[in-house]
Short mmCIF file of N, CA and C in Angstrom, two decimals:
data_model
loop_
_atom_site.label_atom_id
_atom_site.label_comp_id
_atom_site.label_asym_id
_atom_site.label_seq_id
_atom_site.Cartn_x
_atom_site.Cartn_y
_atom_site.Cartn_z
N UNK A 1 28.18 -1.12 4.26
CA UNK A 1 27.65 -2.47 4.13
C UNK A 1 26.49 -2.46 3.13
N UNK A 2 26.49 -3.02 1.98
CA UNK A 2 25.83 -3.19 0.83
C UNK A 2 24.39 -3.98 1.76
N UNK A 3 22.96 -3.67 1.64
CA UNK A 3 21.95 -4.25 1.69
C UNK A 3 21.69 -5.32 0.65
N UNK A 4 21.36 -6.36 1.45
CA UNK A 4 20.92 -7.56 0.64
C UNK A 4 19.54 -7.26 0.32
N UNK A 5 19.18 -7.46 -1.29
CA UNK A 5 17.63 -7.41 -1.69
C UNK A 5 16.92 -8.30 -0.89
N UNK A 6 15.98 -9.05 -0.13
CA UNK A 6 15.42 -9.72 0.46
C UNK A 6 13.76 -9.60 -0.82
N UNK A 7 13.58 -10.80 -0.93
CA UNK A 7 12.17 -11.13 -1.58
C UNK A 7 11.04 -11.62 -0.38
N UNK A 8 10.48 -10.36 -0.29
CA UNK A 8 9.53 -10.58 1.54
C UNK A 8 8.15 -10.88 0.63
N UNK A 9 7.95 -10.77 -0.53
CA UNK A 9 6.53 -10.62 -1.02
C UNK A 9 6.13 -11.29 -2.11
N UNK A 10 5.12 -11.54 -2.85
CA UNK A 10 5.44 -12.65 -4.01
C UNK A 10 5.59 -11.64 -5.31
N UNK A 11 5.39 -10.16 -5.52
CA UNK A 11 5.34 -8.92 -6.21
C UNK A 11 6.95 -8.59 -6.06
N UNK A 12 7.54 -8.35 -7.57
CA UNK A 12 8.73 -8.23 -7.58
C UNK A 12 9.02 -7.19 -8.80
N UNK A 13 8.05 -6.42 -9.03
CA UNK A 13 8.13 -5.34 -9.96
C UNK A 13 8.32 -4.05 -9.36
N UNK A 14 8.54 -3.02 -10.04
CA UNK A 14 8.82 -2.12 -9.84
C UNK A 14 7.46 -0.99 -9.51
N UNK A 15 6.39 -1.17 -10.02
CA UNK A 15 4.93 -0.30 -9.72
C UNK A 15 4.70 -0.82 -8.69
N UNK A 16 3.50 0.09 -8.61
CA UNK A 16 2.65 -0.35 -7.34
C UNK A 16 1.57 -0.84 -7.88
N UNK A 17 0.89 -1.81 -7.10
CA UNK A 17 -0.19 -3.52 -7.46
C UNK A 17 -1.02 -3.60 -6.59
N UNK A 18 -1.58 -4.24 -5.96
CA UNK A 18 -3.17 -4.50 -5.54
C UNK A 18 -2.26 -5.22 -4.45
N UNK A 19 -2.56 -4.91 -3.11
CA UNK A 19 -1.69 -6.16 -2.08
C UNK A 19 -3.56 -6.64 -1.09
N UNK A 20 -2.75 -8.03 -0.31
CA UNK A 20 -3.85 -8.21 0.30
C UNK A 20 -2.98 -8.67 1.45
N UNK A 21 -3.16 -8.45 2.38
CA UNK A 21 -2.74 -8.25 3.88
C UNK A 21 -3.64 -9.17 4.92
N UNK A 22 -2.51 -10.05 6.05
CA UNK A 22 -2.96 -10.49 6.90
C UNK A 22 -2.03 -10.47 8.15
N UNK A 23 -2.90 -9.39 9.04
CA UNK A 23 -1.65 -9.57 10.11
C UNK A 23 -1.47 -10.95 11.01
N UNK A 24 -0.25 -11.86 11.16
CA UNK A 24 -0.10 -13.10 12.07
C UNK A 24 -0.72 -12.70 13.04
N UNK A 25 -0.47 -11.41 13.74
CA UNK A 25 -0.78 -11.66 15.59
C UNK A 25 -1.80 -11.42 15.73
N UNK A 26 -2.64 -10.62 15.19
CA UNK A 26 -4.49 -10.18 15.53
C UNK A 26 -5.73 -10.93 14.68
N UNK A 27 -5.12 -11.14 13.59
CA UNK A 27 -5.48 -11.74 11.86
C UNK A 27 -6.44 -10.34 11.66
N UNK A 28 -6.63 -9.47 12.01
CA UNK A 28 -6.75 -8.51 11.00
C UNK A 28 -6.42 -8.58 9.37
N UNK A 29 -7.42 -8.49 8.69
CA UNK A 29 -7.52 -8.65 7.09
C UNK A 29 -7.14 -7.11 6.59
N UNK A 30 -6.49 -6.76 4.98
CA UNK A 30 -7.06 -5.83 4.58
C UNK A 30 -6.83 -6.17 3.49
N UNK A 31 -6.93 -5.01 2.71
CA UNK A 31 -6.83 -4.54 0.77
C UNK A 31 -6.12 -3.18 0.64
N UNK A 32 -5.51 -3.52 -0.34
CA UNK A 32 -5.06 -1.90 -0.45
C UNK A 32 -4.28 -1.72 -1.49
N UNK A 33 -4.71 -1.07 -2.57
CA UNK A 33 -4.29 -0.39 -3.81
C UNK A 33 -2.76 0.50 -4.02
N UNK A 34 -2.17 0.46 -2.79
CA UNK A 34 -0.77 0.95 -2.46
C UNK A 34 -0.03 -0.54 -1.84
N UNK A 35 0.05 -1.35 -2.45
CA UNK A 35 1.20 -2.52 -2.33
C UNK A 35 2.25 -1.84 -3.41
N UNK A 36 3.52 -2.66 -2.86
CA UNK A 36 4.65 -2.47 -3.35
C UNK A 36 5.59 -3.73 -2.91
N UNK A 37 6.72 -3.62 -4.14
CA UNK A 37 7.69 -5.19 -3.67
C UNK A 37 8.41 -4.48 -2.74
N UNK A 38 8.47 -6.07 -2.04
CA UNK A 38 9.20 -5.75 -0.59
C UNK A 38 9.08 -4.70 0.71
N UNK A 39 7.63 -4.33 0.74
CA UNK A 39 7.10 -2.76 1.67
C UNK A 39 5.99 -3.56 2.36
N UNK A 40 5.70 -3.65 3.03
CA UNK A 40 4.88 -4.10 4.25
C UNK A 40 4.27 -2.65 4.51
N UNK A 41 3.15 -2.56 5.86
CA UNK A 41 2.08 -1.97 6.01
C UNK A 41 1.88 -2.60 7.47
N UNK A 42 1.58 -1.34 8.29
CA UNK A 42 1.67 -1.55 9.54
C UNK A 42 0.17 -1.84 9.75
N UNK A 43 -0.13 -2.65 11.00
CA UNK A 43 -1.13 -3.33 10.96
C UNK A 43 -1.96 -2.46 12.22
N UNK A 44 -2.86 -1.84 11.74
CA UNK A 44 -3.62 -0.50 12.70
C UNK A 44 -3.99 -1.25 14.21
N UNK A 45 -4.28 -2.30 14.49
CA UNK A 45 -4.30 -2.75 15.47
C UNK A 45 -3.22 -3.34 16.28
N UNK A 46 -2.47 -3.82 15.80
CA UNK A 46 -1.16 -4.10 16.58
C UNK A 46 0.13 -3.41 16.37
N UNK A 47 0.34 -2.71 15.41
CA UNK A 47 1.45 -1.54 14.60
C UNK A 47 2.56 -2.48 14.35
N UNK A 48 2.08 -4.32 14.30
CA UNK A 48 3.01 -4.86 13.40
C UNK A 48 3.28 -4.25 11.92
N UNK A 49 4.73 -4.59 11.13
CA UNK A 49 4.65 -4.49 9.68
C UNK A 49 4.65 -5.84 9.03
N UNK A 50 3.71 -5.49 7.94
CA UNK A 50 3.03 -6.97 7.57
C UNK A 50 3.00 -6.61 6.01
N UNK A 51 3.62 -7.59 5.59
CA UNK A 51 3.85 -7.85 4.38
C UNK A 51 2.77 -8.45 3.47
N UNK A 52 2.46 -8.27 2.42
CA UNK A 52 1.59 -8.86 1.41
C UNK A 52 1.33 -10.45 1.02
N UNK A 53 0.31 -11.65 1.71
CA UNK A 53 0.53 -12.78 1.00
C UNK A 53 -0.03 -12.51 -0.30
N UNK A 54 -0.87 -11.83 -0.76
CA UNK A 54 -1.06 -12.00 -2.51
C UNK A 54 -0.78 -10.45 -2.94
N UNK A 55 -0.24 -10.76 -4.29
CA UNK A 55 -0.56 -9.07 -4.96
C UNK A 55 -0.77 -9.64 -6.42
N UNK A 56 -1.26 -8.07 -7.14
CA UNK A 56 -2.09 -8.18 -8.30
C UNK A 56 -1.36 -7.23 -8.84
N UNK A 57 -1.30 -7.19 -10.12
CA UNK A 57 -1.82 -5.43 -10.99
C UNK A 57 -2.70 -5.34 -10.93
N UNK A 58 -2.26 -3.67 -10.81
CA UNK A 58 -3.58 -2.86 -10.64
C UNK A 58 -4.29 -2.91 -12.15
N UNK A 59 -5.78 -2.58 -12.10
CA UNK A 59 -6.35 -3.14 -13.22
C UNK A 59 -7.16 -1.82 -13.08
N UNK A 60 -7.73 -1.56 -14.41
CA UNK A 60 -8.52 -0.30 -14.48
C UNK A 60 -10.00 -0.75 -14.30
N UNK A 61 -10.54 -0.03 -13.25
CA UNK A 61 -12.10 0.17 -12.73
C UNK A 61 -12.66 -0.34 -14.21
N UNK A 62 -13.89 -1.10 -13.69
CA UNK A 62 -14.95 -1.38 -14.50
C UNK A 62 -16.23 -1.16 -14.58
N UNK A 63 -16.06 -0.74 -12.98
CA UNK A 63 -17.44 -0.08 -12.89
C UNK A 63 -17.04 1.07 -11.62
N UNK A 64 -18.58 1.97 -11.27
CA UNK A 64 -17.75 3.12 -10.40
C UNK A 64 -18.03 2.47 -9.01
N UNK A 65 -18.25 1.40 -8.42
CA UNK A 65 -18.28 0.62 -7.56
C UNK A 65 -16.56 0.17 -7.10
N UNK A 66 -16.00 -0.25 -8.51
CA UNK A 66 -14.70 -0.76 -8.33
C UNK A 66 -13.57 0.54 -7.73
N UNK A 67 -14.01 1.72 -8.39
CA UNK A 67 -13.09 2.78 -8.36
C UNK A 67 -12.41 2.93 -6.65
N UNK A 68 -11.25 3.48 -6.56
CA UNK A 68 -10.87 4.03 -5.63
C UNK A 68 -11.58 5.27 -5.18
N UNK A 69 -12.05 5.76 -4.42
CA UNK A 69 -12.50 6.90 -3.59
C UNK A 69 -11.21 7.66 -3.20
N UNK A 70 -11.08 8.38 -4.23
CA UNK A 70 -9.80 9.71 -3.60
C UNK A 70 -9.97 10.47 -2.49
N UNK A 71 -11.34 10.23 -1.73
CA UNK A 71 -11.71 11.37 -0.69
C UNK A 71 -11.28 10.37 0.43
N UNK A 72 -10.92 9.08 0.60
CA UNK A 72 -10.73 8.54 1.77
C UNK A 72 -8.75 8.78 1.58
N UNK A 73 -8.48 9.30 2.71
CA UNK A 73 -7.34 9.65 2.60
C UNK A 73 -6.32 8.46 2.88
N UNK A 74 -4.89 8.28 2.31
CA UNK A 74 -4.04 7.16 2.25
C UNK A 74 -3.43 7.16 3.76
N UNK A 75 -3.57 6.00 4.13
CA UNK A 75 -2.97 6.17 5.76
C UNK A 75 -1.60 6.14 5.80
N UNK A 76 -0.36 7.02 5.08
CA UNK A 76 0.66 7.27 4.77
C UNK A 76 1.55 6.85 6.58
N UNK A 77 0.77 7.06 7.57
CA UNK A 77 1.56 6.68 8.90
C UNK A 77 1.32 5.08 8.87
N UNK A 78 0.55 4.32 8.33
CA UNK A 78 1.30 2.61 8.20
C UNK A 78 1.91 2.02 7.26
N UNK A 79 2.21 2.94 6.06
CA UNK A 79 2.34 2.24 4.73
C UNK A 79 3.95 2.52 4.74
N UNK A 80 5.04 1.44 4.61
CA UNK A 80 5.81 1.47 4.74
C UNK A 80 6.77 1.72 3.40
N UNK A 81 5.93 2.24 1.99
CA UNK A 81 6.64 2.86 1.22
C UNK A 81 6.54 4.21 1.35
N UNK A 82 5.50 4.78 1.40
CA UNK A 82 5.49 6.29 2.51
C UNK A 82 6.61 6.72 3.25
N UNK A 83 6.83 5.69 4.30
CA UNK A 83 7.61 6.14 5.46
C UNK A 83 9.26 6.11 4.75
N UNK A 84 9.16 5.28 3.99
CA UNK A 84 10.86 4.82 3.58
C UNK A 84 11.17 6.31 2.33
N UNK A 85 9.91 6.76 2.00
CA UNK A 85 10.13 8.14 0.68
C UNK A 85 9.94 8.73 1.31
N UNK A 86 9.56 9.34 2.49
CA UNK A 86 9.32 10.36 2.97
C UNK A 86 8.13 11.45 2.45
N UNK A 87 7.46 11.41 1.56
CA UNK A 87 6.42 11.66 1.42
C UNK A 87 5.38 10.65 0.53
N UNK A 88 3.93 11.24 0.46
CA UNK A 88 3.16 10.03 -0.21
C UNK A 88 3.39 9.12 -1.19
N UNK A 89 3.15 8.14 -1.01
CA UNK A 89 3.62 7.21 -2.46
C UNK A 89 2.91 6.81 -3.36
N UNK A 90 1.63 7.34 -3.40
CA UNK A 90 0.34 7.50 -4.38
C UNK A 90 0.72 8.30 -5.11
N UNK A 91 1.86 9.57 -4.21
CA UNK A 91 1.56 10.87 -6.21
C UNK A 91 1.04 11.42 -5.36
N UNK A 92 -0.39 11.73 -4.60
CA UNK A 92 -0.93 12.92 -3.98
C UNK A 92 -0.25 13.31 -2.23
N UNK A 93 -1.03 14.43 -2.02
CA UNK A 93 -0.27 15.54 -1.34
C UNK A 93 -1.79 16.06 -0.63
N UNK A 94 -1.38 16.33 0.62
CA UNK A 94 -2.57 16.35 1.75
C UNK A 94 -2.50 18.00 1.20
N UNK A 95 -3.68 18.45 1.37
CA UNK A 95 -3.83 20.46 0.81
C UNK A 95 -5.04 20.42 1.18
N UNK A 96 -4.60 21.31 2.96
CA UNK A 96 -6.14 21.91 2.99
C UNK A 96 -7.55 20.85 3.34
N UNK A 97 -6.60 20.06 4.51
CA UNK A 97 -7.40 18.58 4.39
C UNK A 97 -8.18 17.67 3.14
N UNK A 98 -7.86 17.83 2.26
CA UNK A 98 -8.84 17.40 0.71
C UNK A 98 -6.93 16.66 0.10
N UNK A 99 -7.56 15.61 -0.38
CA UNK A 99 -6.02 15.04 -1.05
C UNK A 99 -6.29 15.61 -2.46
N UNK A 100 -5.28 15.78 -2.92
CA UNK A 100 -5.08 16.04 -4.57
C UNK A 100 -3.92 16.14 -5.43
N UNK A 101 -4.32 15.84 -6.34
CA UNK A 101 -3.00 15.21 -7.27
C UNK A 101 -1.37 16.57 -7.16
N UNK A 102 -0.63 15.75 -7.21
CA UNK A 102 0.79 16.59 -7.51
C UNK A 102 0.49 17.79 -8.89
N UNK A 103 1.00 18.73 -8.95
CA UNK A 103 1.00 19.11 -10.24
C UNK A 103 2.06 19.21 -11.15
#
């Protein structure tokens, strides 16, 4: 049985983009620099999967305020492009508790 594409998100590209997250049942808010079309993100308080109402491209830091912090590790157990690849979907790789790039 062929899967139907379903458009769950308003992001319909192929990278990964800036998502912003609201879970219905708790309203828990977030952000997160690992959005993807059609991948939802489980919601740490209720372990709903919750899909993106806005996404962005990702845009390059402008200041080191904006930057991502590589030392806070990707919560790969809610992010539902993680779970569907089976390993991280950033590119990095847990080593030795410290994340760091693939080589």
């Amino acid at each position: 049985k062929e899967r139907k594409e379903e458009k769950l998100d308003p992001y319909q590209g192929k990278n990964r983009c800036f998502g912003y997250f609201k879970c219905p049942n708790c309203n828990k808010r977030w952000m997160s620099g690992n959005s993807w079309a059609n991948t939802g993100q489980e919601c740490k308080r209720c372990k709903l999967m919750v899909y993106p109402y806005k996404q962005k491209p990702l845009e390059k830091a402008e200041s080191d305020e904006e930057k991502i912090n590589v030392e806070i590790p990707h919560p790969e157990e809610l992010c539902g492009k993680c779970m569907e690849l089976g390993v991280p979907c950033n590119g990095r790789e847990q080593r030795g508790g410290r994340r760091s790039y693939r080589p």
